[in-house]
Coordinates of C-alpha atoms in Angstrom, one line a residue:
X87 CA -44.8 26.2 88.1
X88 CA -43.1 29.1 90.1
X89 CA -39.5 28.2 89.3
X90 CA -40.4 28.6 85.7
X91 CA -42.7 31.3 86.1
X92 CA -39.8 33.8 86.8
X93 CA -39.0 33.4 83.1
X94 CA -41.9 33.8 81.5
X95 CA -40.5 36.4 78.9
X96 CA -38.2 33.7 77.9
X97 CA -39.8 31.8 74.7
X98 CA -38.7 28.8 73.4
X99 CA -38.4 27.6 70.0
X100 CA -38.6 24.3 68.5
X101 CA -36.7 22.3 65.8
X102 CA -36.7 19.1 64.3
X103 CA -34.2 16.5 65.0
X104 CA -35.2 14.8 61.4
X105 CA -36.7 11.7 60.4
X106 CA -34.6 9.3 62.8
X107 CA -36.4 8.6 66.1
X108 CA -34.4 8.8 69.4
X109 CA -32.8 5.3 70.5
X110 CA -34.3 6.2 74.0
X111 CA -37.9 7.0 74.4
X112 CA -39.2 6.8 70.5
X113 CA -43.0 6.1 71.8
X114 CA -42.7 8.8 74.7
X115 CA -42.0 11.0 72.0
X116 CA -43.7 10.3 68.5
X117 CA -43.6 12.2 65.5
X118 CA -42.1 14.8 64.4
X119 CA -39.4 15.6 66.1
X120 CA -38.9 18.4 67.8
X121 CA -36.3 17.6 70.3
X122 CA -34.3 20.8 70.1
X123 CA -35.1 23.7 72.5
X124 CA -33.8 27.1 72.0
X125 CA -34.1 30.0 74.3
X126 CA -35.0 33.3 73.1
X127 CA -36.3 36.5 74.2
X128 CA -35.4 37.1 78.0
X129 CA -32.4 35.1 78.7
X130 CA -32.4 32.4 81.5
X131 CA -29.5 34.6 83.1
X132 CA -28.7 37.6 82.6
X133 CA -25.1 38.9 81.0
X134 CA -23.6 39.8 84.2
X135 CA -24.5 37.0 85.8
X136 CA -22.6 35.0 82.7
X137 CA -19.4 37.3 83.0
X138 CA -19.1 36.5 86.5
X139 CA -19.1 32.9 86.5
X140 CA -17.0 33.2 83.4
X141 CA -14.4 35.4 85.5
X142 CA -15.2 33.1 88.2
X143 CA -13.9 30.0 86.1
X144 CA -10.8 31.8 85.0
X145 CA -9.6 32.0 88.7
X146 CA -10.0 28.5 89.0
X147 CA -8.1 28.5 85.9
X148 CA -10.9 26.9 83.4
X149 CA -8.1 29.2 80.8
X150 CA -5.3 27.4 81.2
X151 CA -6.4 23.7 80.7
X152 CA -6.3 21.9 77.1
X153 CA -7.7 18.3 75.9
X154 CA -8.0 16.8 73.0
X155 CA -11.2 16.2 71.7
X156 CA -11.3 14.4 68.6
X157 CA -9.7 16.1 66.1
X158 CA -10.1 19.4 68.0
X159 CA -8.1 21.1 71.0
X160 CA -10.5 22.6 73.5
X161 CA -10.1 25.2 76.2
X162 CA -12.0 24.3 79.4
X163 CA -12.9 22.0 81.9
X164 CA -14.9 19.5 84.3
X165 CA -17.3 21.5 86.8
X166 CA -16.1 18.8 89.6
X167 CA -12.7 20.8 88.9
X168 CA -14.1 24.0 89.3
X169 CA -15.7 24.2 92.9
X170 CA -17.0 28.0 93.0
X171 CA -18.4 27.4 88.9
X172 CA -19.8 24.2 89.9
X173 CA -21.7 25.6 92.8
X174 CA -23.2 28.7 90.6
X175 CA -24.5 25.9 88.5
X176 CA -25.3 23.8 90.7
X177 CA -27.7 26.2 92.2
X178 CA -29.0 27.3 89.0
X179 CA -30.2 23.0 88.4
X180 CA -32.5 24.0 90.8
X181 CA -33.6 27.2 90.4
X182 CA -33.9 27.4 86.8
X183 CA -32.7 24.3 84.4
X184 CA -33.9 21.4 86.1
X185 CA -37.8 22.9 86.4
X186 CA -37.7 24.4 82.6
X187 CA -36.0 20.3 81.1
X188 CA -39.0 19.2 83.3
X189 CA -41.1 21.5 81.8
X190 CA -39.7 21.1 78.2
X191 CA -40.0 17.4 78.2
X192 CA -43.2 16.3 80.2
X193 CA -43.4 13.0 78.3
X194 CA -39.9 11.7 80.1
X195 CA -39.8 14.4 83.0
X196 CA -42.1 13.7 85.8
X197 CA -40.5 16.1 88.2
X198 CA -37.3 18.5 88.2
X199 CA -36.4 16.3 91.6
X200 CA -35.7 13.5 89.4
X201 CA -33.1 14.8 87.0
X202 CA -29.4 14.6 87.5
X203 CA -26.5 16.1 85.4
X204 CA -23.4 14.7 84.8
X205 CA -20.6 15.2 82.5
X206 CA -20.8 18.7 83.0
X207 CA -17.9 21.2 81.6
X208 CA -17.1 24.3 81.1
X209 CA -15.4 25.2 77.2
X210 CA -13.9 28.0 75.8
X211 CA -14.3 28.8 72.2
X212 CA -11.8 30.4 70.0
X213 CA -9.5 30.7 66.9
X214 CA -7.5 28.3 68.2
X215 CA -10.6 26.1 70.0
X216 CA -13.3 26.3 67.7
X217 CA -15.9 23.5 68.0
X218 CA -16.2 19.8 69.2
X219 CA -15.8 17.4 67.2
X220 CA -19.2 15.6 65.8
X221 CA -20.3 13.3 68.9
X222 CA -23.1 11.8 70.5
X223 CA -23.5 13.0 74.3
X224 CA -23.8 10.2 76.9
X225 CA -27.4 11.4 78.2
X226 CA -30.9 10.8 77.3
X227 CA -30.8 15.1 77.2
X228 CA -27.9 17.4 76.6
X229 CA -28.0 21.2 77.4
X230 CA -25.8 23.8 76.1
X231 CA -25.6 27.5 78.1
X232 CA -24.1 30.3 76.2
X233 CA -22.3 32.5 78.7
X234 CA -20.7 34.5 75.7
X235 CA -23.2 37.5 74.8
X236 CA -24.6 36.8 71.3
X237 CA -23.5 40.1 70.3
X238 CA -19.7 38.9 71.1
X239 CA -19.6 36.2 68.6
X240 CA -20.7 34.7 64.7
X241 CA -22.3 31.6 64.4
X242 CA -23.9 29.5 67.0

């Protein structure tokens, strides 16, 4: 599993997602729960890395867009509006992401090849933007990168 292999300092931990099963894939699954991955350890890229597709972004002006959602305003926006961003993460699907979801989630993931992402955007936290609003994500899996050093912020 080469593509993963690079990472091997990065551990993952588990948590529950409770008593109710997933609508898609209860079976494939079973019981408990642990649906939630969370990195920790060696990070899947490092802060650099981050800060530069984060600087990257704000060229293209990811800082200057607002949206609604819910009863939240949020700062960011769609990767297919963000061409350099998009290919950074684009290339990182297959480097990195796409072989550790495969990896992850075995019992729905036969191969890296035959994920695809969609919905995919870029948000910027702050006083002013601080959360979603509660949702459900379109997917059958939803990921959630961290380019913010941990050090740089409270909470999660």
């Amino acid at each position: 599993f080469s593509s993963w292999d690079q990472h091997s300092k990065t551990t993952i931990a588990s948590y529950s997602f409770g008593a109710t099963p997933p609508e898609d894939f209860a079976d494939e699954f079973g019981f408990p729960l642990d649906l939630i991955k969370v990195t920790e350890g060696l990070p899947l890229f490092s802060v650099d890395e981050a800060a530069d597709v984060v600087k990257a972004a704000e060229l293209e002006g990811v800082d200057k867009n607002e949206y609604i959602s819910g009863k939240y305003k949020l700062g960011g926006d769609w990767l297919v509006n963000l061409p350099n961003t998009r290919k950074w993460f684009n290339e990182r699907l297959e480097s990195t992401f796409f072989p550790l979801l495969s990896y992850l989630f075995p019992e729905i993931i036969s191969s890296p090849s035959v994920l695809r992402a969609h919905s995919v955007s870029l948000l910027k936290y702050n006083a002013s933007h601080p959360r979603t609003d509660v949702h459900v994500d379109n997917g059958i899996l939803a990921m959630t990168l961290a380019m913010t050093p941990k050090d740089n912020y409270l909470g999660g």
